[in-house]
XYZ file of C-alpha atoms in Angstrom:
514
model
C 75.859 117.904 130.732
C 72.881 115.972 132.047
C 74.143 112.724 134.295
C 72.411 108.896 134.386
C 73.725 106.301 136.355
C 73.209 103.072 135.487
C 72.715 100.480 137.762
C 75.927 98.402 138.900
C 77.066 95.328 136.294
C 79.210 92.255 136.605
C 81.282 93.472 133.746
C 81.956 96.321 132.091
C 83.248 95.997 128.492
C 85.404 99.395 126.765
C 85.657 98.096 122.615
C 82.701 97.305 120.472
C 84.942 95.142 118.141
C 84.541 91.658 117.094
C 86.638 90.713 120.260
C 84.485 92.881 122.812
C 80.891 92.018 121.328
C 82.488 88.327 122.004
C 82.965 88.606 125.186
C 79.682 90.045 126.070
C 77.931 88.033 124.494
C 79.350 85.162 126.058
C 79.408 86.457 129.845
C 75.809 87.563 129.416
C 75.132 83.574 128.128
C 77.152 82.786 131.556
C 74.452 84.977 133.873
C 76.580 87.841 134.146
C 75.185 91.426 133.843
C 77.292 93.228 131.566
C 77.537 96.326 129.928
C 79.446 97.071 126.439
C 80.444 100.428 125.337
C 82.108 101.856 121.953
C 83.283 105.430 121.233
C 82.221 105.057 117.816
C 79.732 102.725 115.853
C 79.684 98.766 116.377
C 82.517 97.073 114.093
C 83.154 100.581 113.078
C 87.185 100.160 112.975
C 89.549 97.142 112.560
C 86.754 94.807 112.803
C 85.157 95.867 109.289
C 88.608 96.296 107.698
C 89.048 92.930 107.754
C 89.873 90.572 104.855
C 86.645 88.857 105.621
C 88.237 85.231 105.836
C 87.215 82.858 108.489
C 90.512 80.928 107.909
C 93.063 78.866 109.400
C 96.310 81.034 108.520
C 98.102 79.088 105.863
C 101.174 81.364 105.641
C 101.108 81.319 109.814
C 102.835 77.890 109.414
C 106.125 78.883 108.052
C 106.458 80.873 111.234
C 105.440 77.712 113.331
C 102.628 78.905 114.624
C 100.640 75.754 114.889
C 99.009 76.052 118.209
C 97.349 79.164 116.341
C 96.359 77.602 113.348
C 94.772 74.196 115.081
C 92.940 76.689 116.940
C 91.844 78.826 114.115
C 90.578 75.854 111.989
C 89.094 73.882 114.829
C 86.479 77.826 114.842
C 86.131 77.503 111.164
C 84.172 74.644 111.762
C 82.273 75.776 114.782
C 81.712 78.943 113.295
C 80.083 77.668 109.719
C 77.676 75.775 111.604
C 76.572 78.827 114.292
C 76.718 81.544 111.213
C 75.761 80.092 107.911
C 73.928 83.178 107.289
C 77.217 85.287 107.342
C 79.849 82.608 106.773
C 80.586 79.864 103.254
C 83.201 78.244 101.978
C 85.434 79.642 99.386
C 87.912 77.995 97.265
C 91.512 79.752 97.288
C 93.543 78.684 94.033
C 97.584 78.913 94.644
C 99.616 79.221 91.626
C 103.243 77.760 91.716
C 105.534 80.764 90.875
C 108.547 78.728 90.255
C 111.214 81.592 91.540
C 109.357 81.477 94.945
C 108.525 78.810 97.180
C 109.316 75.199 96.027
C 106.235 73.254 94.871
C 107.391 71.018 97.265
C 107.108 72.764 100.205
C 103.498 74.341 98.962
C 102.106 70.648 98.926
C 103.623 70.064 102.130
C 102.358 72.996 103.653
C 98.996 72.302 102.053
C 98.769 68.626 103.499
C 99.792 70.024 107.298
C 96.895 72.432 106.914
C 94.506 70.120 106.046
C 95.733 67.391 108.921
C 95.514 70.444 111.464
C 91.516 71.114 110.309
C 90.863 67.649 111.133
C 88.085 66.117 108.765
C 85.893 68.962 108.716
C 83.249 70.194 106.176
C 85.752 71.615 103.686
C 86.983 69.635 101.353
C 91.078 69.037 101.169
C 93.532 70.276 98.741
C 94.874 69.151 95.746
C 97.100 70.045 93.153
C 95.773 71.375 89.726
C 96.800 71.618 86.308
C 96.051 75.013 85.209
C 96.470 74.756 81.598
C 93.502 72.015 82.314
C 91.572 73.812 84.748
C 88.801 76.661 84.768
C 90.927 77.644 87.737
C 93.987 78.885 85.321
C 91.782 80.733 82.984
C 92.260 84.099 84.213
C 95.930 83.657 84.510
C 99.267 84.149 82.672
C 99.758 81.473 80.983
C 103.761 81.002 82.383
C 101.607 79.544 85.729
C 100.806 76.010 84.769
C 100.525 74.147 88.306
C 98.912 75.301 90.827
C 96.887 73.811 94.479
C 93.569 74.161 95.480
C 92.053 74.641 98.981
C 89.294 75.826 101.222
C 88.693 78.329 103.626
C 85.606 80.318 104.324
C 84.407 83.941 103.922
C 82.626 86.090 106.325
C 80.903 89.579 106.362
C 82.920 90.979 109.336
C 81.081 93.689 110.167
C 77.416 91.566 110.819
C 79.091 89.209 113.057
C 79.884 91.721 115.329
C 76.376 93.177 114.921
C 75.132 89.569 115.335
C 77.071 89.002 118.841
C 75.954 92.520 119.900
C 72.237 91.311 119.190
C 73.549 88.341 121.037
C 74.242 89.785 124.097
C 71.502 92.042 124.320
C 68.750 89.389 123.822
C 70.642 87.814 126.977
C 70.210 90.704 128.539
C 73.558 92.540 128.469
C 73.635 96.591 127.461
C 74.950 97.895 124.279
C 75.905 101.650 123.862
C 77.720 102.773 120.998
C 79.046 105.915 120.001
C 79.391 105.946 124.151
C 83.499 107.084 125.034
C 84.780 106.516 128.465
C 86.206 109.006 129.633
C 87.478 107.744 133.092
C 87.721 104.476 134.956
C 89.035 103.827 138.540
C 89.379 101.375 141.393
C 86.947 103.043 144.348
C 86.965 100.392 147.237
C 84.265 97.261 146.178
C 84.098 98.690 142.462
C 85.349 99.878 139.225
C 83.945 103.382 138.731
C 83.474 104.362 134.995
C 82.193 107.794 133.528
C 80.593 107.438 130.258
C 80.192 109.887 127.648
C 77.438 109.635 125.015
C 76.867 113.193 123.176
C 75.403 115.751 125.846
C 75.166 112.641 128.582
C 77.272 111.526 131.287
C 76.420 107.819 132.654
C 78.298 106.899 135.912
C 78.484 103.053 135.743
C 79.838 100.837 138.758
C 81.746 97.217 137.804
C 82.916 94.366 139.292
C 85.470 93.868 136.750
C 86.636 95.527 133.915
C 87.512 94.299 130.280
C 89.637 96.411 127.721
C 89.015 95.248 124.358
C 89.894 98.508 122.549
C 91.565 97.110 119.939
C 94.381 99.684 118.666
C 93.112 101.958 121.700
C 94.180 99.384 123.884
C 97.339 101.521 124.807
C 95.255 104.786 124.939
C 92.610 103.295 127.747
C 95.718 102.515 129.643
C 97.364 106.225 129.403
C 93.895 108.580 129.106
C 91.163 106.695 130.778
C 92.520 104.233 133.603
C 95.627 106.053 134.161
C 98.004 102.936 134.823
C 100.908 101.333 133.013
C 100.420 98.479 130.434
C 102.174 95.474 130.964
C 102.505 94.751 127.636
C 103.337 96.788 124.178
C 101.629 95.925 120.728
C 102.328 96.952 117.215
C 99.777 99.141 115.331
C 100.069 97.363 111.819
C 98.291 99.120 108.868
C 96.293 96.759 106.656
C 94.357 98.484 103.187
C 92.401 96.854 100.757
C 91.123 97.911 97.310
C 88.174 96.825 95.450
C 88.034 96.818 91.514
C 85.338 95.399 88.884
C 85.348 91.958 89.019
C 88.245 90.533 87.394
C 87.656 86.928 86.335
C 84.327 84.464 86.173
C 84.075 82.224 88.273
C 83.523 82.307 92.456
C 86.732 81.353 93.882
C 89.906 83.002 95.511
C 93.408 83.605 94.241
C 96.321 83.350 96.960
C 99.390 84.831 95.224
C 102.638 84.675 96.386
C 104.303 88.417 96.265
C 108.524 89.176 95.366
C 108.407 90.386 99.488
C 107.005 86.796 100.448
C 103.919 88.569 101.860
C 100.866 87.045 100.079
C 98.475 88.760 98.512
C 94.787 87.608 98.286
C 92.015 88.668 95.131
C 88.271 87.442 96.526
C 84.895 87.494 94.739
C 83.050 90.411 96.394
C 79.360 91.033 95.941
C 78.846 90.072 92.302
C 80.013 92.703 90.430
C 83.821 92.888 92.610
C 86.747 91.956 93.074
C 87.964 92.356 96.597
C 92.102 92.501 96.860
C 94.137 92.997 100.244
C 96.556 93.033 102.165
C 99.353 95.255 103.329
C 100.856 95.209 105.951
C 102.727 98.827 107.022
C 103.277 100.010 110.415
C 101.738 102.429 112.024
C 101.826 105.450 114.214
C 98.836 107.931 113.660
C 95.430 108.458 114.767
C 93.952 104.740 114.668
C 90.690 106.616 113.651
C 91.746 108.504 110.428
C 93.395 106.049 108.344
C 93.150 105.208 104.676
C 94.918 103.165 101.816
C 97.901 105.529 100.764
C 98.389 105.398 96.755
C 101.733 103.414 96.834
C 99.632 100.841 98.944
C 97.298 101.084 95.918
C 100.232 100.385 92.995
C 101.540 97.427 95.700
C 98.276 95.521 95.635
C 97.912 96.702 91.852
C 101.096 95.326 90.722
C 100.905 92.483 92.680
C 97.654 90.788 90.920
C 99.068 92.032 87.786
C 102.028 89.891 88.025
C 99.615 86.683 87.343
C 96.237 87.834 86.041
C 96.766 87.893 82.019
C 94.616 91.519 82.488
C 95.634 93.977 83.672
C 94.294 95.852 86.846
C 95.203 99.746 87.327
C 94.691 102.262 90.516
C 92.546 104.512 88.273
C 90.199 101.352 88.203
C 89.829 101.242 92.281
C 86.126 101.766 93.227
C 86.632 101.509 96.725
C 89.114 101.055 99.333
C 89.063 100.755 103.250
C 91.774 100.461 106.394
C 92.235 99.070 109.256
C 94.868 99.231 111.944
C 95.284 96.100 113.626
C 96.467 95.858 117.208
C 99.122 92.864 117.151
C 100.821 91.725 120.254
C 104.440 92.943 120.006
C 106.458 89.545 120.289
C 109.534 91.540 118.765
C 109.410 90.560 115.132
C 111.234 93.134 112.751
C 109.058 92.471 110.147
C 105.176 93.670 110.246
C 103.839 90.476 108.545
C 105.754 88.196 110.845
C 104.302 89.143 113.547
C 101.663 87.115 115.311
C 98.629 86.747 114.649
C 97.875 85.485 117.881
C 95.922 86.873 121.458
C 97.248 87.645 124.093
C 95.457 88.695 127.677
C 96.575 89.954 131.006
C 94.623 90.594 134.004
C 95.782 92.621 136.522
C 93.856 93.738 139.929
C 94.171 95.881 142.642
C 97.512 94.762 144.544
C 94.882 92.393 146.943
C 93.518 90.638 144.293
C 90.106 92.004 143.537
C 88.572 94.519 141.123
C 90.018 92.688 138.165
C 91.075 94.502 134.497
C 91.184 92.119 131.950
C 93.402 93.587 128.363
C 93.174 91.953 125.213
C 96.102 92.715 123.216
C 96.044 91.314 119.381
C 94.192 88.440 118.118
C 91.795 87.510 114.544
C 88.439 87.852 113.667
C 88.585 83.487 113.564
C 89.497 82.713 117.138
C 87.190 85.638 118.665
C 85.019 83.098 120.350
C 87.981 81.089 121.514
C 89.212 84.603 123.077
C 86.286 85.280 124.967
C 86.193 82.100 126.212
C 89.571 82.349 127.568
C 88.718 85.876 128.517
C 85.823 84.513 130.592
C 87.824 81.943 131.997
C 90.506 84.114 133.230
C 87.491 86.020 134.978
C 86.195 82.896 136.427
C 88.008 83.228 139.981
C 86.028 86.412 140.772
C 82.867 85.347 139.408
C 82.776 81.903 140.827
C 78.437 81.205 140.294
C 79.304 81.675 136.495
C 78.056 79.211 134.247
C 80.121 76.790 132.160
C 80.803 77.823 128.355
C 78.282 77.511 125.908
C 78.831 79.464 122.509
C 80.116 76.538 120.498
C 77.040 74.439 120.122
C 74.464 77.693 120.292
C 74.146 79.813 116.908
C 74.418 83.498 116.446
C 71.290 85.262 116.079
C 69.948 84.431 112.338
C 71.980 81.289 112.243
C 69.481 78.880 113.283
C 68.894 77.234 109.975
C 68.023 73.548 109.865
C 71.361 71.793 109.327
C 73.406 74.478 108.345
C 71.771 74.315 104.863
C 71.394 77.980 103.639
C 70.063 77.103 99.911
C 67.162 74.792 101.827
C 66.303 77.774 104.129
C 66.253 80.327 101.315
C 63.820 78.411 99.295
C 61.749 78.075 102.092
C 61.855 82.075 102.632
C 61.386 82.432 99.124
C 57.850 80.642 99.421
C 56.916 82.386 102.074
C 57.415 85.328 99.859
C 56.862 84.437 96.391
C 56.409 87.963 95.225
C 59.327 89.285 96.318
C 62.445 89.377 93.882
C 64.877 86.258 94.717
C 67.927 88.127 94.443
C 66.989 91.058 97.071
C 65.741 87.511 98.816
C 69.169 86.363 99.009
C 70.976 89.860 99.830
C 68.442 89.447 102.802
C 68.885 86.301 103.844
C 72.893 86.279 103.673
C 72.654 90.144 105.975
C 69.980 88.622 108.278
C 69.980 84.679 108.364
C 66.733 83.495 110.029
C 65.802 87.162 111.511
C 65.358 87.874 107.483
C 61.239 87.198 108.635
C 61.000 89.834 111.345
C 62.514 92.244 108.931
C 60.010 91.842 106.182
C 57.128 91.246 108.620
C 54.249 91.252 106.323
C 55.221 92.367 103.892
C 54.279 90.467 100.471
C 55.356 92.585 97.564
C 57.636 95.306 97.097
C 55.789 98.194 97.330
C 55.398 96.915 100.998
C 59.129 97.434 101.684
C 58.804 101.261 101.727
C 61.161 103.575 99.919
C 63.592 101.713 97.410
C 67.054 103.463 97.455
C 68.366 100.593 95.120
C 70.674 97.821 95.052
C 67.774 95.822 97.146
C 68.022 98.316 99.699
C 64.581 99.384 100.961
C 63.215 101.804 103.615
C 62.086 98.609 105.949
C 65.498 96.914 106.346
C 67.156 100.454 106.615
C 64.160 100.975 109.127
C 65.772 97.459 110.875
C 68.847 98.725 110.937
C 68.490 102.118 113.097
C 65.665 99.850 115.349
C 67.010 96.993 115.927
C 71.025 97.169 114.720
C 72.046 100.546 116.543
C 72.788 102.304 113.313
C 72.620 105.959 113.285
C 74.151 107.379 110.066
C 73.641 106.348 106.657
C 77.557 105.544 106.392
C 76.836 102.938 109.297
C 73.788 101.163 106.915
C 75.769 101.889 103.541
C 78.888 100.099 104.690
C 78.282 97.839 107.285
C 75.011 96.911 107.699
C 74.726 96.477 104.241
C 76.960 96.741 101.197
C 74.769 98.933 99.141
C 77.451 102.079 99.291
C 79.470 100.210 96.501
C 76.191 99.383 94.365
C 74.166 102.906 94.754
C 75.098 106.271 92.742
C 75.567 109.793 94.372
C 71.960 110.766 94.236
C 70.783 107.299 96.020
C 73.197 107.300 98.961
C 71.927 111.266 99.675
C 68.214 109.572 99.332
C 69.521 107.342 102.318
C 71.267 109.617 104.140
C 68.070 112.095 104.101
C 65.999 108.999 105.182
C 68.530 107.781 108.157
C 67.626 111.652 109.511
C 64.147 112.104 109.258
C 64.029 108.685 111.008
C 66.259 109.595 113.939
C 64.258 113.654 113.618
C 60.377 111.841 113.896
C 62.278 109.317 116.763
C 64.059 111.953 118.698
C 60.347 114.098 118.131
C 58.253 111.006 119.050
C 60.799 110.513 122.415
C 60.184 114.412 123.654
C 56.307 114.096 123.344
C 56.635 111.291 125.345
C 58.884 112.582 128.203
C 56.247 115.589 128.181
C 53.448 113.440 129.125
C-alpha cells in the first residue's frame, strides 16, 4: 500500500454527512485549514434518506421541545434565502380524524407553530373545509375539516454536495470514499491514517471532529480507541415511493392509530413520496432497507384517508436511513429527540480537542456547525466570527431569492434548449446551472442523452466537479434520474460513469510518466 501524507490541517473532519460537510464548510469560511473525509460517497447514508423537509417539527411540540423548534424555523428562513435552488415551500394539508387529536388542540398547535416562525416568508395556517376545498379532493369523504400550513422541501442529498463544494472553493479538502482507519493523540497533534483504495494518507490535526453519524459509536471503539461519553439510539427510518397519487402540489400530514404521523409529498412529477417509520435498530448502519411490514405500515396508513387505494405491489422505489438520535432515555423511538447534542473532550491538559456530534436534523445543520465551531473557538482563538447565515450555498445566488425570475433568465440564455430539462437543471444546480452547460446551445451539444434530461455533460459535472464515481452516486443523488430511466438506460450510464473514470485514470498515468 503506497503512503501520502498530507500536509498538517486545523481540523480534521471523519463524516461526509449533512452535519460534517457543515462544519467544514463553515471552519474553512472562518480561515481554518480543514480536511473532510467519508468512508463512502458524500450524503451517501442518513443524509439522503431523509424526508427531504426543511421544517420546523410540528409534532416536536407535544413533547415540548420548543427551544428545538424556534431553532428549526428561525433556519427555514435562513436557509430558503441561501438555497432557493434546492429548497421551496410546500403546503402540508392536516385532516381532522375525529378519534385522534381534538381539533382543538390541532389549531392550537398550529397557531404556536406559526408564532415560533416569527413572520417569515411562509404564509400561516388556517383551517379548511374539505368538502369545499381542492385540498379534500383526494380524500375520504368522512374527513371534512382539515388545517393548512407551510413548510419547505429540500433535495437532501445536493445540499450536502453544495456545502462540500462550499468548503472546497474556501479551500478546505474533500475525500470521499476515504475510511480512517486510526486516530491518536501524539504530543502537539492528532495523528490520523487514512485509507482510500490501495492508499494510505497520514494526516496531522489540531483538532478533531466526529461527525459519523450512526458510526459515531464505531469511531469511538475501532478508530480512536476511547470511551464515548454519551450513548445514542440507532432509529430506522424507510420510505416508499408510489405513482403519484392525487393532482395537485401539496403535502398530506396524516395522523396514524400509533400517534406517529405519517407524511405523502409530491416527488418529481410523476411520484408520490411517503415516509416515515420509525423502528430501532441494531445492524450494520450500511446495509439497511425498508422491510415489507414497514411497506404495509406506510401502505395502510395513506389508505386510511386517500379514497384510492395504494398497495406494496405498487412501490417503485424505496430507501433507508438509520438515524443517529441522542439517547435522552425515551421508550418510544419517535419520542425521542430530534435534537444535537456535542461533547468535546481533550487530552486530560486541555489541548488536542475531539469534538462528537451525536443526533441532530438536516434543518438546524448550520446552527450545529456553528455551535460546533464555537465550541472549537478556545483552541483556535484567530478564527473568524460566523458568517453562513447571510452568505448562500454555492448555486444559490439568485437575485432575491426569486427562482422563476432566474430561470427565465437561463432560459434566454438558452432558448434552444427544452424548458423542462431547463428546470431539472436549474433546481440540481442553482446558479452553477451556466458552468454546466458551458456553451452549449442545443441539445446535441449536451453529449450522450441517457433520458429523463439526463445528458453526458451534467453526468460529465458530476464525476468533475461533484466527486461522483459510480453511476448509483449520479442516478440517486446527484440526480433523480434512477426513478425516471428503464433497465437498459441506467446500464448506458453506468457504462459511461466507467469509461469516464477508465480515459481519466488513463489520461492521469500518461501524465505521471512524463
Amino acid at each position: 500500500m503506497q503512503t501520502q501524507f498530507a500536509e498538517t490541517v486545523d481540523l480534521l473532519i471523519i463524516g461526509g454527512g449533512i452535519n460534517g460537510a457543515g462544519i467544514a464548510r463553515d471552519a474553512a469560511g472562518r480561515g481554518l485549514s480543514v480536511l473532510l473525509c467519508e468512508q463512502g460517497d458524500l450524503g451517501g447514508a442518513t443524509s439522503s434518506a431523509s424526508s427531504k423537509l426543511i421544517h420546523g417539527g410540528l409534532r416536536y411540540l407535544e413533547h415540548y421541545a420548543f427551544r428545538l423548534v424556534t431553532e428549526a424555523l428561525a433556519e427555514r428562513e435562513v436557509l430558503l434565502k441561501t438555497a432557493p435552488h434546492l429548497i421551496s415551500p410546500l403546503i402540508f394539508v392536516l385532516p381532522h380524524a375525529k378519534e385522534m387529536r381534538p381539533a382543538w388542540m390541532l389549531r392550537l398547535g398550529l397557531k404556536l407553530y406559526d408564532h415560533l416562525g416569527g413572520a417569515g416568508a411562509l404564509s400561516g395556517s388556517r383551517a379548511v373545509d374539505l368538502r369545499q376545498s381542492e385540498y379534500g379532493a383526494a380524500l375520504k369523504t368522512e374527513f371534512e375539516k382539515g388545517f393548512v400550513y407551510s413548510d419547505c422541501r429540500v433535495d437532501d442529498a445536493r445540499l450536502v454536495i453544495a456545502n462540500a463544494r462550499g468548503a472546497q472553493e474556501l479551500g478546505a479538502r474533500i475525500l470521499p470514499r476515504t475510511r480512517c482507519i486510526s486516530a491518536w493523540r501524539n504530543g502537539e497533534f492528532w495523528e490520523a491514517v487514512l485509507e482510500c483504495g490501495s492508499e494510505s494518507i497520514e494526516v496531522k490535526a489540531k483538532a478533531l471532529v466526529n461527525a459519523a453519524g450512526p458510526w459515531v459509536h464505531s469511531l469511538f471503539d475501532d478508530v480512536i480507541e476511547q470511551n464515548a461519553r454519551h450513548n445514542i439510539r440507532l432509529v430506522k427510518g424507510s420510505h416508499i415511493v408510489v405513482p403519484r397519487l392525487y393532482q395537485g402540489d401539496h403535502a398530506y400530514l396524516l395522523q396514524n392509530h400509533d400517534r406517529r404521523v405519517v407524511l405523502t409529498i409530491p416527488f418529481q412529477g410523476k411520484f408520490t413520496l411517503i415516509g416515515t417509520t420509525d423502528i430501532p435498530y441494531q445492524g450494520d448502519p450500511a446495509v439497511v432497507a425498508a422491510s415489507d411490514s414497514e411497506v404495509v405500515y406506510l401502505c395502510e396508513a395513506v389508505n386510511r384517508y386517500l379514497a384510492g387505494k395504494i398497495y406494496p405491489s405498487e412501490v417503485v422505489w424505496s430507501y433507508s436511513g438509520v438515524r443517529a438520535l441522542y439517547d435522552d432515555g425515551q421508550p418510544n423511538p419517535s419520542e425521542v429527540s430530534r435534537d444535537y447534542r456535542l461533547t468535546v473532550d481533550t487530552d486530560g491538559k486541555g489541548k488536542l480537542p475531539l469534538l462528537s456530534v451525536f443526533g441532530g436534523k438536516i434543518t438546524t445543520y448550520r446552527k450545529l456547525a456553528e455551535a460546533a465551531l464555537k465550541n472549537l473557538s478556545p483552541w483556535f482563538t484567530a478564527m473568524k466570527s460566523s458568517w453562513t447565515a447571510q452568505q448562500p450555498l454555492p448555486g444559490g445566488d439568485i437575485t432575491n431569492s426569486d427562482f422563476e425570475r432566474f430561470l427565465d433568465d437561463l432560459g434566454n440564455a438558452y432558448p434552444q434548449l427544452p424548458k423542462n430539462f431547463m428546470r431539472d437543471l436549474a433546481l440540481r444546480h442553482g446558479s452553477l446551472a451556466r458552468e454546466v452547460l458551458q456553451d452549449s446551445r442545443n441539445v446535441s451539444a449536451l453529449g450522450e442523452n441517457f433520458g429523463a434530461g439526463l445528458f453526458g455533460r451534467e453526468v460529465d459535472y458530476f464525476i468533475e466537479r461533484e466527486w461522483a464515481q459510480t453511476a448509483e452516486d449520479i442516478l440517486w443523488r446527484r440526480s433523480k434520474a434512477g426513478l425516471h430511466l428503464g433497465k437498459a438506460q441506467k446500464q448506458a450510464v453506468e457504462r459511461y460513469v466507467f469509461n469516464h473514470r477508465h480515459t481519466a485514470a488513463s489520461r492521469g498515468s500518461v501524465r505521471s510518466r512524463s
